[in-house]
PDB file of C-alpha atoms in Angstrom:
ATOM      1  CA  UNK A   1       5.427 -26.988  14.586  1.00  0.00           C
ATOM      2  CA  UNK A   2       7.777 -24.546  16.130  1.00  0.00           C
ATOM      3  CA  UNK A   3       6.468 -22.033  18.440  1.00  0.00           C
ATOM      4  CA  UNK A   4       7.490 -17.933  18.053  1.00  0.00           C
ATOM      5  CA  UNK A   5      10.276 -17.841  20.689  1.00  0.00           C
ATOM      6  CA  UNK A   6      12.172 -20.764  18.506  1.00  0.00           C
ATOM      7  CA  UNK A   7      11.335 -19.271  15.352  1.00  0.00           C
ATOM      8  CA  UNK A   8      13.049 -15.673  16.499  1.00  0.00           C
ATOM      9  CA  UNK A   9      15.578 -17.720  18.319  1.00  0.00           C
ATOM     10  CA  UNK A  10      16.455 -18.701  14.509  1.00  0.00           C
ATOM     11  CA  UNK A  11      17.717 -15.251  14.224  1.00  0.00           C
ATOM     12  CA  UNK A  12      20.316 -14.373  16.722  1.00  0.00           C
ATOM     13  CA  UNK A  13      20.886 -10.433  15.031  1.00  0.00           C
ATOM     14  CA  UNK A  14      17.374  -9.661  13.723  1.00  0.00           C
ATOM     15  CA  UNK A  15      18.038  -6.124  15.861  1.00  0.00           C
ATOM     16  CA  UNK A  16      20.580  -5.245  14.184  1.00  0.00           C
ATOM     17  CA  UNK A  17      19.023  -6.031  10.526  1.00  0.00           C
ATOM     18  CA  UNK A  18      16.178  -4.068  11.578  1.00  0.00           C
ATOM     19  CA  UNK A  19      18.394  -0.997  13.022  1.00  0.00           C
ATOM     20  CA  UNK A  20      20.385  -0.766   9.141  1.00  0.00           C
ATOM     21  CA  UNK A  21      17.136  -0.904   7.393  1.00  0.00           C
ATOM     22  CA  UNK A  22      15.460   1.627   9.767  1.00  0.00           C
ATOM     23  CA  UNK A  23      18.980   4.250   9.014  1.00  0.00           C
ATOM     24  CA  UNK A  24      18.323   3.469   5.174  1.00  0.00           C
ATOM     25  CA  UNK A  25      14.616   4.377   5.172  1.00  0.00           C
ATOM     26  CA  UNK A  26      15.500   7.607   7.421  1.00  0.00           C
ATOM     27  CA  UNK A  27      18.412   8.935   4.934  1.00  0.00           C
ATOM     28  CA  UNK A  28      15.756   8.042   2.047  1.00  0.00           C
ATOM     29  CA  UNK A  29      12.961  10.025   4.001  1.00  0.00           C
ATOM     30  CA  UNK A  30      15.865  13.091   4.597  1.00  0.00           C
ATOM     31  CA  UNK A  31      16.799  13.421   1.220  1.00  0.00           C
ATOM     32  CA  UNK A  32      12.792  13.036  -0.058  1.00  0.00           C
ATOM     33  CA  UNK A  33      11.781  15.897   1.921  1.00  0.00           C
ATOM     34  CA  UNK A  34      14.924  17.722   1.087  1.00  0.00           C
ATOM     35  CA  UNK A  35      13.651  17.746  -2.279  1.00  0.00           C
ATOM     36  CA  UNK A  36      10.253  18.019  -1.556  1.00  0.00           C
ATOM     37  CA  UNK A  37      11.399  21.210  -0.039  1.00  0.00           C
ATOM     38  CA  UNK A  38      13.568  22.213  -2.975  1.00  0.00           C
ATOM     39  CA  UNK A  39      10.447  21.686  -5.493  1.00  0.00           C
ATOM     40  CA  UNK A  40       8.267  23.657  -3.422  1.00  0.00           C
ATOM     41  CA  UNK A  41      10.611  26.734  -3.067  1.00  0.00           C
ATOM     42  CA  UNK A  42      11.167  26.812  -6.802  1.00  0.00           C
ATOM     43  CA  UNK A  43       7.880  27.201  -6.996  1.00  0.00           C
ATOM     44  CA  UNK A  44       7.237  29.367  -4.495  1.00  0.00           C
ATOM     45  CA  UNK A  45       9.463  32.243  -6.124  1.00  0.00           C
ATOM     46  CA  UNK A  46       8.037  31.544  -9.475  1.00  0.00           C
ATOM     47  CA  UNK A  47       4.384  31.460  -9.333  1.00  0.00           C
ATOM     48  CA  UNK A  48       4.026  33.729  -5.641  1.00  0.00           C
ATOM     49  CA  UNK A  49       2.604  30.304  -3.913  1.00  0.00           C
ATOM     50  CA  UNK A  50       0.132  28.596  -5.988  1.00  0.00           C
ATOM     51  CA  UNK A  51       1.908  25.662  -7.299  1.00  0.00           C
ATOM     52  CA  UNK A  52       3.907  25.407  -3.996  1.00  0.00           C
ATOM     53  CA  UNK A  53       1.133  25.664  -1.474  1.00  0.00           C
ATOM     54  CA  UNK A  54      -1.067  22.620  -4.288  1.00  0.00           C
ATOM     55  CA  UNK A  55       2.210  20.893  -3.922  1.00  0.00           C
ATOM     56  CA  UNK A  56       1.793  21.032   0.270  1.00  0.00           C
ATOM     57  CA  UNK A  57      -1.835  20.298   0.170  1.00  0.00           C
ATOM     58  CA  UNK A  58      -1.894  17.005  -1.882  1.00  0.00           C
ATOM     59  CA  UNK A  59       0.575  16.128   0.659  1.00  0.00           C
ATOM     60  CA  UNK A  60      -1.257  16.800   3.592  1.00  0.00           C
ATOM     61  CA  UNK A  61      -3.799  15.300   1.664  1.00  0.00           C
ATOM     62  CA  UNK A  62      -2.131  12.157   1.060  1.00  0.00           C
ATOM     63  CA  UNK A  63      -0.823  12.008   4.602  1.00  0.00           C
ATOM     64  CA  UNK A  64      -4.341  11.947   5.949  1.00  0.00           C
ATOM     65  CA  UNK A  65      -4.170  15.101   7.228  1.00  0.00           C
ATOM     66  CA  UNK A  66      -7.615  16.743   6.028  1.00  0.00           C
ATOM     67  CA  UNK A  67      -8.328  19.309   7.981  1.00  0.00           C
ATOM     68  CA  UNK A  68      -4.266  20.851   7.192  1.00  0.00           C
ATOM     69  CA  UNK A  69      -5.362  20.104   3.562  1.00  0.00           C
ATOM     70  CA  UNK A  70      -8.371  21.464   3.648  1.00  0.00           C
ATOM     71  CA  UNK A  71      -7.002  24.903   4.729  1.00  0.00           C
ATOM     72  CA  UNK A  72      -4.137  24.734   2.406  1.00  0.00           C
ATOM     73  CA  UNK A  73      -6.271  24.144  -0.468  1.00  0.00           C
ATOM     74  CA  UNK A  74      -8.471  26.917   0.514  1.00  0.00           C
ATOM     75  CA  UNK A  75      -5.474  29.035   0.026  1.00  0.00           C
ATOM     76  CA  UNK A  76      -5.132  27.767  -2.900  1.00  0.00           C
ATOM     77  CA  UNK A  77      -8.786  28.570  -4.826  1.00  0.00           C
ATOM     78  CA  UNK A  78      -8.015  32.036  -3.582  1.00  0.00           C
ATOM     79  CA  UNK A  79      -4.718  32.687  -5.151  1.00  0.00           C
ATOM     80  CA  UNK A  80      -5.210  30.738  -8.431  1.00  0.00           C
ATOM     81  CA  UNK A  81      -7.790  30.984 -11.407  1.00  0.00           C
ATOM     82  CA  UNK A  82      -5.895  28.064 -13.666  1.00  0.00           C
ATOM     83  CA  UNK A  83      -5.582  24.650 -12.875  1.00  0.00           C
ATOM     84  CA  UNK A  84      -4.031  24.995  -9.559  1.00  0.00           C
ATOM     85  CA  UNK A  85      -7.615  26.457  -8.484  1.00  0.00           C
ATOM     86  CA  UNK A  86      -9.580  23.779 -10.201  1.00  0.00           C
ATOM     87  CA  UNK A  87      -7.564  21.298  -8.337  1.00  0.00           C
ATOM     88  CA  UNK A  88      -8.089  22.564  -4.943  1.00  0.00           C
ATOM     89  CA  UNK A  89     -12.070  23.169  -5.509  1.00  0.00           C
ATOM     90  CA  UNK A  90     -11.743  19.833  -6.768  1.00  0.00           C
ATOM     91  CA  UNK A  91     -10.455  18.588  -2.982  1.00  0.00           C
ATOM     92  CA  UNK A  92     -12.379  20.859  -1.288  1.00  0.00           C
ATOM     93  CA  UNK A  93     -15.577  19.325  -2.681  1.00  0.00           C
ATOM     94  CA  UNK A  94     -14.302  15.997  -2.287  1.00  0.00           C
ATOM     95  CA  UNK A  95     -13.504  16.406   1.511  1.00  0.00           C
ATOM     96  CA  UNK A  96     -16.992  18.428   1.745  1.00  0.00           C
ATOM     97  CA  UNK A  97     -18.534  14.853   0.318  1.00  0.00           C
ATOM     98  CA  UNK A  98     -16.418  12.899   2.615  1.00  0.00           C
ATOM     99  CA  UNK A  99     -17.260  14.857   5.285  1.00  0.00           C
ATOM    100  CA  UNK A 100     -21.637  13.963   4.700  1.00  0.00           C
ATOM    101  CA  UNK A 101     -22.686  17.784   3.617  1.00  0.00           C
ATOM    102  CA  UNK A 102     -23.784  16.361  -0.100  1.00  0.00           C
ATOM    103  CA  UNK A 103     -26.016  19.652  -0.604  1.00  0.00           C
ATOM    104  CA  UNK A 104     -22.485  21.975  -0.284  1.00  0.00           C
ATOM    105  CA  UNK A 105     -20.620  19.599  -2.031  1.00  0.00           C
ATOM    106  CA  UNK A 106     -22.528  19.426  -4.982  1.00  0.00           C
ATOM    107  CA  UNK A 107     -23.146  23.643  -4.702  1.00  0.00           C
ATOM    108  CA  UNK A 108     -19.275  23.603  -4.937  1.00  0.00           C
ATOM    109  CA  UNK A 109     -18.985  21.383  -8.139  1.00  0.00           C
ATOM    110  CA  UNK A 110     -21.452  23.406  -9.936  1.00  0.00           C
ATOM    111  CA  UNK A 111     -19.221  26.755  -8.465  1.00  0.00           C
ATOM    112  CA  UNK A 112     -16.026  24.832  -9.814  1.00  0.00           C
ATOM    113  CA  UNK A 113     -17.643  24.450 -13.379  1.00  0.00           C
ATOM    114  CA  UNK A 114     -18.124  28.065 -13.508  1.00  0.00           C
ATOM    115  CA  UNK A 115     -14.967  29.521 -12.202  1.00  0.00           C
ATOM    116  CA  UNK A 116     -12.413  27.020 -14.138  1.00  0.00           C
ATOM    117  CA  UNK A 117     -11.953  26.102 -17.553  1.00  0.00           C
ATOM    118  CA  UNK A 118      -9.938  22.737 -16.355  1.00  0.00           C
ATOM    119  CA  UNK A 119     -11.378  20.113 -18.415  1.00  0.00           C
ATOM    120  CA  UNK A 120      -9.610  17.162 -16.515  1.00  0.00           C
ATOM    121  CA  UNK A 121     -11.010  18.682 -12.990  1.00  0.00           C
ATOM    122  CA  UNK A 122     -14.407  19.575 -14.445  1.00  0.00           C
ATOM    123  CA  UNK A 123     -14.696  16.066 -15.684  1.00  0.00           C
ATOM    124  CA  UNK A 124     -13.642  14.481 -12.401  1.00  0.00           C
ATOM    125  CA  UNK A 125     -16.089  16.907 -10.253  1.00  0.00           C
ATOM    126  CA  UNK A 126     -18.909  16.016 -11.739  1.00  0.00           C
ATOM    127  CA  UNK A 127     -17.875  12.330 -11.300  1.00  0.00           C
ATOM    128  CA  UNK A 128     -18.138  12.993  -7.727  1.00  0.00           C
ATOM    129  CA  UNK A 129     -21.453  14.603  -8.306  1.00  0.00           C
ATOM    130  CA  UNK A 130     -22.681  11.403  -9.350  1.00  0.00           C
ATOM    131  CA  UNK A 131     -21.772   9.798  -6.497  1.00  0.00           C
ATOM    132  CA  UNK A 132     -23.507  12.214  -4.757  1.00  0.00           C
ATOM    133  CA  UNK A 133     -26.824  11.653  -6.398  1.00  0.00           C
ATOM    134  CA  UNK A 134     -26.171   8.083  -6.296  1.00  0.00           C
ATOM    135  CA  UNK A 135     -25.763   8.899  -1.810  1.00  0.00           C
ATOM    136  CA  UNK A 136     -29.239  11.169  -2.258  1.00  0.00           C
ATOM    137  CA  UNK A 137     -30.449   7.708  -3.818  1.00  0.00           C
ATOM    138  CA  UNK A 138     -30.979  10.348  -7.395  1.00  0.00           C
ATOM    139  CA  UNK A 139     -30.125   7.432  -9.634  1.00  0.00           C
ATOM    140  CA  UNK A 140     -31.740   9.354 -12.613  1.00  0.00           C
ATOM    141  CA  UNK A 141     -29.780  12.116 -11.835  1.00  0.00           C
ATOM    142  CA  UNK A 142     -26.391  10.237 -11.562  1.00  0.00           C
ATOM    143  CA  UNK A 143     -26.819   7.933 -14.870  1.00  0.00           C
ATOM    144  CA  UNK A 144     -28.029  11.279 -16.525  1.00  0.00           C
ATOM    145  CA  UNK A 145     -24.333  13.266 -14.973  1.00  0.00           C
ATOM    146  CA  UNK A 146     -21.820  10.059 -16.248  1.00  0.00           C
ATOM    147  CA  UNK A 147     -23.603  10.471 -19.238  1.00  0.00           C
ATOM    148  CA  UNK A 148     -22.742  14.018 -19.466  1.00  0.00           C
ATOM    149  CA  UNK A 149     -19.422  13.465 -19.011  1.00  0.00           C
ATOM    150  CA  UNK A 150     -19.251  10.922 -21.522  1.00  0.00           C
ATOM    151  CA  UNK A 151     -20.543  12.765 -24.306  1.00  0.00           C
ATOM    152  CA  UNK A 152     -18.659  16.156 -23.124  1.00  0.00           C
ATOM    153  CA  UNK A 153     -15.111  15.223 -22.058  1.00  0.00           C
TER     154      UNK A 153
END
């Protein structure tokens, strides 16, 4: 058995192979954000922000960044009644859940049901509802919800 000084001895120039592939994923990242940036200003002129600022928010989102998310989405429900709005109620209730508050979260779904006519964000809301009576330890209420959803959607 070698120990880990011979086994990077092994590779005189493993620097240098790491310094290329570093460059490569940095000229990837620049010309993903470039057109990340492109996307977003399209749709920033056509749709005055809604679809750009959804577009920055599941980013955030992804990134880990909830509380930037969570105000970008906010923006969001108050500058779009279609899909873009279901979407970001959708978030906001999910970060509400993730966050412990299960009595908001599930005041929110019910608000997102009424608002929206998005099927595919209706149906995934009250998904999350059933996790949340399934947290409140509601397992009538949950089975009852998935049920719902099954029959409905």
């Amino acid at each position: 058995m070698i120990s880990i000084f011979e086994f990077i001895a092994l590779f005189p120039n493993i620097n240098e192979i790491g310094k290329k592939e570093k460059r490569k994923i940095s000229n990837y990242n620049t010309w993903r954000n470039k057109k990340y940036r492109y996307f977003v200003w399209i749709f920033w002129a056509h749709d005055k922000g809604s679809k750009a600022y959804i577009i920055i928010a599941r980013n955030e989102f992804e990134e880990g960044n909830y509380a930037k998310s969570r105000y970008t989405f906010e923006k969001v429900v108050k500058l779009s009644k279609y899909d873009e709005g279901a979407e970001a109620k959708y978030y906001l209730a999910y970060l509400t859940y993730l966050d412990e508050d299960m009595v908001l979260a599930e005041k929110m779904i019910f608000e997102l049901a009424e608002a929206y006519s998005s099927d595919y964000f209706i149906a995934k809301a009250f998904i999350l509802l059933s996790d949340i009576y399934v947290a409140q330890k509601n397992l009538f209420q949950a089975k009852a919800t998935l049920e719902s959803i099954i029959e409905n959607h």
